[in-house]
mmCIF file of C-alpha atoms in Angstrom:
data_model
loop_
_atom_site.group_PDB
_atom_site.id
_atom_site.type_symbol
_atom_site.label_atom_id
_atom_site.label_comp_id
_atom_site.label_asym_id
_atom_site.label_seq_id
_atom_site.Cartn_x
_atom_site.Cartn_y
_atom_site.Cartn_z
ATOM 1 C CA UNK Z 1 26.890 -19.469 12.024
ATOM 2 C CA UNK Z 2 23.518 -20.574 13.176
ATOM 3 C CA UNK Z 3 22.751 -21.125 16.753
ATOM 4 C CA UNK Z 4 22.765 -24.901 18.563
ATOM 5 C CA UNK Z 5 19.685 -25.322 21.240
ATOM 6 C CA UNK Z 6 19.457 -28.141 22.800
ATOM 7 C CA UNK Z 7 15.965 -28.904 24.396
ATOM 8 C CA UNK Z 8 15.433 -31.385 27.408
ATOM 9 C CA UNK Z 9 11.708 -33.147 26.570
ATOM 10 C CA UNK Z 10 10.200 -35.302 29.840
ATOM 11 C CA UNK Z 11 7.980 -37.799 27.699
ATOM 12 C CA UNK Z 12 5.669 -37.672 25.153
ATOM 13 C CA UNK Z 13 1.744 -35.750 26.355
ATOM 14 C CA UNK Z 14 0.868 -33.444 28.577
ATOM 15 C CA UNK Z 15 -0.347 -35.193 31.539
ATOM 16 C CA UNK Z 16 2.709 -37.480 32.086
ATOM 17 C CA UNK Z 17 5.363 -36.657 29.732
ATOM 18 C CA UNK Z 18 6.321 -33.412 27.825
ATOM 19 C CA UNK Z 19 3.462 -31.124 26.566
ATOM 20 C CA UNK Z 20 3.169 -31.746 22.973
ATOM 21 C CA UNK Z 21 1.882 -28.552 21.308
ATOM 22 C CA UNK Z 22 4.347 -26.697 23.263
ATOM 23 C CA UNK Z 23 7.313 -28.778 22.370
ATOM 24 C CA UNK Z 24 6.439 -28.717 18.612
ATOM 25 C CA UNK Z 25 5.567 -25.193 19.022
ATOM 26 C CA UNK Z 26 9.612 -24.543 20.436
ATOM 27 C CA UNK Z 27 10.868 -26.936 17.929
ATOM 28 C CA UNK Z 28 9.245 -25.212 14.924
ATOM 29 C CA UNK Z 29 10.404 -21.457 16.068
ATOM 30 C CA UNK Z 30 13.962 -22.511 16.545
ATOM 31 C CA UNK Z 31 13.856 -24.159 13.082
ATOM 32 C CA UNK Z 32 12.108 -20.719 11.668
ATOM 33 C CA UNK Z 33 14.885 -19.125 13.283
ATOM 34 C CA UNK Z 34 17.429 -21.107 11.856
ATOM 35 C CA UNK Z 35 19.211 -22.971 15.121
ATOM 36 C CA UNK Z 36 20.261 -26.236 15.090
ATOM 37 C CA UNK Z 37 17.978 -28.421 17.056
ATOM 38 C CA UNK Z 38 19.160 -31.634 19.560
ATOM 39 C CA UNK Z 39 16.435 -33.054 21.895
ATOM 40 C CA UNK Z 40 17.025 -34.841 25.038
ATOM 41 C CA UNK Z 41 15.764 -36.464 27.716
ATOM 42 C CA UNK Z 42 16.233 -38.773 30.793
ATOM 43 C CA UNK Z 43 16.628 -42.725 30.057
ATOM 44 C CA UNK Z 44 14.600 -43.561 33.161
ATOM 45 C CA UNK Z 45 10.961 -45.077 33.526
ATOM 46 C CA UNK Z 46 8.698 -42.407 33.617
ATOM 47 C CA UNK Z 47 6.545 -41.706 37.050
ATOM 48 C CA UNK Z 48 3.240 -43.466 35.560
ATOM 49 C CA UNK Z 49 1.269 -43.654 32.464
ATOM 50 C CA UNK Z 50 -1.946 -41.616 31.888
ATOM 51 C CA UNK Z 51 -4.593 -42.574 29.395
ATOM 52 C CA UNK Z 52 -5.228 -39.336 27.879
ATOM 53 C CA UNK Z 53 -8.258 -39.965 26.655
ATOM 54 C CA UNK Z 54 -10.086 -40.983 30.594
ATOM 55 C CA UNK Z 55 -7.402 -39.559 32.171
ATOM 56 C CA UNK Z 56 -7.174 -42.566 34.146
ATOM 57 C CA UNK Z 57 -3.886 -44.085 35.111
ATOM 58 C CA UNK Z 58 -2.408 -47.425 32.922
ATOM 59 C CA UNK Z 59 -1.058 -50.324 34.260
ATOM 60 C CA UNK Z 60 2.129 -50.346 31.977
ATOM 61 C CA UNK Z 61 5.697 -49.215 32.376
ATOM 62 C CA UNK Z 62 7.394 -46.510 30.009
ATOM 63 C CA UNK Z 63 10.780 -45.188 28.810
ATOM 64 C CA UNK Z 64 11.092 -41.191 29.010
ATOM 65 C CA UNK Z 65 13.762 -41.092 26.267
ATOM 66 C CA UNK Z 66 11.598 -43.440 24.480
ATOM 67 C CA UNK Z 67 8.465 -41.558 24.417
ATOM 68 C CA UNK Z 68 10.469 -38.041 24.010
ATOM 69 C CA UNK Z 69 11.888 -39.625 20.569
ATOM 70 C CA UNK Z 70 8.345 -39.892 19.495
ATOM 71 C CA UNK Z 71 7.743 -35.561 19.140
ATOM 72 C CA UNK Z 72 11.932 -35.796 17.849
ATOM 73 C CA UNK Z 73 10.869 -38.462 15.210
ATOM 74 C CA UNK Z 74 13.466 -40.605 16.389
ATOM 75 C CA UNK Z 75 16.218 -37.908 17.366
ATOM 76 C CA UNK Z 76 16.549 -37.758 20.874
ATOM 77 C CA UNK Z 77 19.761 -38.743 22.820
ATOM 78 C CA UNK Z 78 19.934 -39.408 26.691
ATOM 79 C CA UNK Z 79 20.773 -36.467 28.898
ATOM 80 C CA UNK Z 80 23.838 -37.729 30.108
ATOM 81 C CA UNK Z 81 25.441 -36.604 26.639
ATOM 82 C CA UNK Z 82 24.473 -33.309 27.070
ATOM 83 C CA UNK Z 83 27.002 -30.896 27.397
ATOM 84 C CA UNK Z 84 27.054 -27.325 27.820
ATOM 85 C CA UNK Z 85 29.885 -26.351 25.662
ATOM 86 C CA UNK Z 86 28.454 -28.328 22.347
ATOM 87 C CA UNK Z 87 25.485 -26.056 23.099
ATOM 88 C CA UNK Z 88 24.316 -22.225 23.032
ATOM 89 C CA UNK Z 89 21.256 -22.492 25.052
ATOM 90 C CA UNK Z 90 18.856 -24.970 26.548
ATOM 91 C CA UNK Z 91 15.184 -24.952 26.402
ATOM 92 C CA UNK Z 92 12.964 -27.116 28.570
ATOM 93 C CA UNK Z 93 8.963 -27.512 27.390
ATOM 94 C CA UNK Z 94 6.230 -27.997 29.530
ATOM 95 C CA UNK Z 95 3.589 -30.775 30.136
ATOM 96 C CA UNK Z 96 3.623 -33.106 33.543
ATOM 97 C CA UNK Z 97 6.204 -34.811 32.975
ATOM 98 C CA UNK Z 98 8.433 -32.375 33.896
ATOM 99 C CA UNK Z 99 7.166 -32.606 37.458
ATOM 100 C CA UNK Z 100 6.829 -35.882 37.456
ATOM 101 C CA UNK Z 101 10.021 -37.341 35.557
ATOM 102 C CA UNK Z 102 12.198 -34.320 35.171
ATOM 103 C CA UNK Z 103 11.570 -33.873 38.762
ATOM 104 C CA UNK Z 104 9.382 -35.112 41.412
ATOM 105 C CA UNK Z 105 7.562 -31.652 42.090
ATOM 106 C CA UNK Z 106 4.309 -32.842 41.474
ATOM 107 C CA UNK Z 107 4.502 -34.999 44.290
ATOM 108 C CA UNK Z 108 6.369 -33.375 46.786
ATOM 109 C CA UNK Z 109 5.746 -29.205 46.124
ATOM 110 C CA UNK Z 110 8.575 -27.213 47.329
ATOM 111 C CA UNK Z 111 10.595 -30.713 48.783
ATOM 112 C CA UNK Z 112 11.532 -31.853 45.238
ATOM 113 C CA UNK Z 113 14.031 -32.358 43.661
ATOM 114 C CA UNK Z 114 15.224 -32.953 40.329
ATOM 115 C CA UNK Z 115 16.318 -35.904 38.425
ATOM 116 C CA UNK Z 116 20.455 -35.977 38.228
ATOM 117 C CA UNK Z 117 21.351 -36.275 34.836
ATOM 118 C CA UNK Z 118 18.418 -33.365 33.840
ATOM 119 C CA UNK Z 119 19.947 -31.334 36.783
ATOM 120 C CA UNK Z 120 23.681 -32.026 35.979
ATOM 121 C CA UNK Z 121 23.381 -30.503 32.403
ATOM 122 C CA UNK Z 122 21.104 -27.721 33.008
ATOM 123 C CA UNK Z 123 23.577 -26.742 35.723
ATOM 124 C CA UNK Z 124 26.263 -26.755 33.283
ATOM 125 C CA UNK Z 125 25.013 -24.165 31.144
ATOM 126 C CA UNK Z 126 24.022 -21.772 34.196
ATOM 127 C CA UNK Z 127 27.790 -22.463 34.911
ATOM 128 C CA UNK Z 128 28.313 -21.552 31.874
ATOM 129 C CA UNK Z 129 26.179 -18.400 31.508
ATOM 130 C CA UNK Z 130 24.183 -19.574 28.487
ATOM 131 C CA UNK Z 131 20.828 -18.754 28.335
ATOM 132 C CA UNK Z 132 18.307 -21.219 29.340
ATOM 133 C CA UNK Z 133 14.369 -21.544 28.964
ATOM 134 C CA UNK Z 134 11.925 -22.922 30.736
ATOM 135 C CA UNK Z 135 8.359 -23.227 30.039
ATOM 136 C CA UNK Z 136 4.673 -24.002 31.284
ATOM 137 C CA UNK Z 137 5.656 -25.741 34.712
ATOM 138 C CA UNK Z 138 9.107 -26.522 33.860
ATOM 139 C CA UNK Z 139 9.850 -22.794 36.021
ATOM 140 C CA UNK Z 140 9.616 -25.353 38.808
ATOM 141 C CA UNK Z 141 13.457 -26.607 38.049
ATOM 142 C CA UNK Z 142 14.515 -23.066 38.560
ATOM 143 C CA UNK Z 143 16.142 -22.763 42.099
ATOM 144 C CA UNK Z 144 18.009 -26.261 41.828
ATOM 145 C CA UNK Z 145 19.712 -25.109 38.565
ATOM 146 C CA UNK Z 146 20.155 -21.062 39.468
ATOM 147 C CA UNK Z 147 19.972 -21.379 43.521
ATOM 148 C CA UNK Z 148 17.845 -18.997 45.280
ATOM 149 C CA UNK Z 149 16.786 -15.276 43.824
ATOM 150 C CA UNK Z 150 16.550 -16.482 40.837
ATOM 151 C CA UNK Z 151 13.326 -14.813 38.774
ATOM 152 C CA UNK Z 152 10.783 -16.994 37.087
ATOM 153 C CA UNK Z 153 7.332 -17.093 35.954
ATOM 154 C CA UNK Z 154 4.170 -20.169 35.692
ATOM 155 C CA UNK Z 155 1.790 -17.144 35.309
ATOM 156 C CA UNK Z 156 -0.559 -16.130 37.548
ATOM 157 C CA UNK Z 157 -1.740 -19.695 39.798
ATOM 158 C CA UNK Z 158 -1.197 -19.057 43.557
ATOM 159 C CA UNK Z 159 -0.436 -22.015 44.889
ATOM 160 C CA UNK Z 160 2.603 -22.769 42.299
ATOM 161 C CA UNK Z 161 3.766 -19.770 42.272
ATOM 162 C CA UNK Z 162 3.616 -19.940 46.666
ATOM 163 C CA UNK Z 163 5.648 -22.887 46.272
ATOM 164 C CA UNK Z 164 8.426 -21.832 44.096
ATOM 165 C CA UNK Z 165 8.968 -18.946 46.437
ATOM 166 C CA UNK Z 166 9.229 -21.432 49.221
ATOM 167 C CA UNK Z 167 11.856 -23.159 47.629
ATOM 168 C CA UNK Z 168 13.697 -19.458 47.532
ATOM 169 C CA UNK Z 169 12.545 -17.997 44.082
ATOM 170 C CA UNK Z 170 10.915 -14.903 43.038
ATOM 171 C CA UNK Z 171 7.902 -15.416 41.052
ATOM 172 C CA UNK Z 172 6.540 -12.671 39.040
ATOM 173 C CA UNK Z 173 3.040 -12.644 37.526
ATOM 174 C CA UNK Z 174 3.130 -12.487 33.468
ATOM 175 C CA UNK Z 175 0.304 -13.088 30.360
ATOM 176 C CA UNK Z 176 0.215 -15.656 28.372
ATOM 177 C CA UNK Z 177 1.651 -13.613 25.565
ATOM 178 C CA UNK Z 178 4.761 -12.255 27.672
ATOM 179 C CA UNK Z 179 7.804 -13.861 29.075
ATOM 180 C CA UNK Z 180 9.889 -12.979 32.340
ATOM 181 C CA UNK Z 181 13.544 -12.586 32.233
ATOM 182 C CA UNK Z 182 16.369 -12.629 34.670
ATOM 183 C CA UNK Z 183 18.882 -11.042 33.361
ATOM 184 C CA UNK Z 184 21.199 -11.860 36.002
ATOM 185 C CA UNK Z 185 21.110 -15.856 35.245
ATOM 186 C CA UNK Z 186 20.243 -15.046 31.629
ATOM 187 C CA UNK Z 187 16.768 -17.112 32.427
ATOM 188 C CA UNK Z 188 13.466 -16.570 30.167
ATOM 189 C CA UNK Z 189 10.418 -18.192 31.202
ATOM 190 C CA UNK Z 190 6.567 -17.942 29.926
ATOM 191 C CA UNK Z 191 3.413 -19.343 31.155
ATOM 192 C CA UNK Z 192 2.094 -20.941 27.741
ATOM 193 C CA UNK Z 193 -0.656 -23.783 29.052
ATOM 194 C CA UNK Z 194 -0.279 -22.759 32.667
ATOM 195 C CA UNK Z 195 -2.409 -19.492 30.859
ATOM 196 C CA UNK Z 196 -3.080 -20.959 27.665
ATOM 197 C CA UNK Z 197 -6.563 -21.577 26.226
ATOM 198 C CA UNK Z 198 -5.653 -22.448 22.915
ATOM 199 C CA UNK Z 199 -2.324 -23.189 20.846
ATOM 200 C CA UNK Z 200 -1.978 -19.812 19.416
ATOM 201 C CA UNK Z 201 -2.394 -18.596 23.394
ATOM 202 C CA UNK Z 202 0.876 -21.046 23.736
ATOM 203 C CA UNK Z 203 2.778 -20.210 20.931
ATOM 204 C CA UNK Z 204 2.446 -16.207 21.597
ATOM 205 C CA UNK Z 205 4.391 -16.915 24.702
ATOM 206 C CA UNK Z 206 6.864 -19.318 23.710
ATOM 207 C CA UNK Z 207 7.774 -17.962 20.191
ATOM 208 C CA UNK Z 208 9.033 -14.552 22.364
ATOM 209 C CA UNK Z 209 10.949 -16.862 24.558
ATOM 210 C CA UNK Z 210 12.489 -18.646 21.752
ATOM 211 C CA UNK Z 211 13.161 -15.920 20.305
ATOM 212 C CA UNK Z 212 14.638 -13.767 23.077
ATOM 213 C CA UNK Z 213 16.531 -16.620 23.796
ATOM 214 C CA UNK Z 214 18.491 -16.790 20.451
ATOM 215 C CA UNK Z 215 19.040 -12.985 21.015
ATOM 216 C CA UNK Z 216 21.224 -14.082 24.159
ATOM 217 C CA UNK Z 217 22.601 -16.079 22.459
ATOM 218 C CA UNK Z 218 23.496 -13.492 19.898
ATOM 219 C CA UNK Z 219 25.004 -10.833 22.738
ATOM 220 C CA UNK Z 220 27.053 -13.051 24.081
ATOM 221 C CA UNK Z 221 29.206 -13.955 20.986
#
């Protein structure tokens, strides 16, 4: 019976919604792998629009689920109908947005926190000891889902890494190419643009995670 991932996107380009290579990247591994694939996302306005071509800010107003449904082609439901036991494991991509819309940790470091529904259902699984991954800068969610201890990785940059063990979590340095995983709260993580200087830099990373992740999923049937 093939394997059902949901994955929680935070927008649509890197600096202000999900990261797109690594989303399509995690969405094309799981299909290689043969799970069944439901994306997500918060229906809330997103922190703030970035032109990505000036990197200037926009004076417009935009819909995270909206945006996510543009890497799902149109499939992406609103977080609040995620649920853990419809689900084997949850993967969360990369990009700004989740530390601007997923949560507010680009703004306030260590003091964030993360948006409800996001944080209700990734909770749910932890509750539920399914394995969950997080990717790029998404690590950040880790101690509001896991609590402290929990071990993560966003590679190798000192002052994210200082913060996530401020907020009570052990970061461990890792290569582009590698993942960390706590076995104890059956969490993989991998750097992939924290690190990455190309797409095949990202998908090294993330096609292990995806695929250690499915092997969870695997040992605990």
């Amino acid at each position: 019976m093939n394997k059902k991932v949901a994955v929680i996107l935070s927008g649509c380009g890197v600096y202000d919604g999900a990261e797109i290579h690594e989303s399509v990247i995690t969405l094309l591994r799981l299909d290689q792998r043969g799970a069944q694939v439901q994306c997500f996302a918060p229906n809330v306005t997103q922190h703030h629009v970035i032109d990505h071509l000036t990197g200037a800010e926009m004076p417009e107003s935009r819909n995270v689920l909206t945006e996510s449904a543009r890497i799902a082609r149109g499939q992406a439901k609103d977080a609040r109908e995620l649920r853990a036991e419809d689900f084997d494991a949850l993967i969360v991509p990369g990009g700004f947005g989740a530390a601007k819309n997923l949560s507010d940790f680009a703004g306030k470091g260590a003091d964030c926190s993360v948006q409800p529904d996001v944080l209700q259902a990734a909770r749910s699984f932890a509750q539920a000891g399914k394995p969950i991954g997080l990717i790029c800068i998404a690590p950040t969610l880790a101690t509001q889902i896991f609590g402290e201890g929990v071990s993560c990785t966003i590679g190798n940059d000192a002052e994210t890494a200082g913060a996530l063990e401020k907020m009570g979590a052990r970061h461990v340095e890792c290569a582009v190419e590698d993942i960390v995983e706590d076995e104890q709260h059956k969490l993989v993580s991998t750097p992939a643009y924290m690190l990455a200087g190309s797409i095949s830099e990202a998908a090294s990373g993330i096609n292990k995670l995806v695929d250690r992740i499915l092997e969870m999923t695997v040992q605990e049937a």
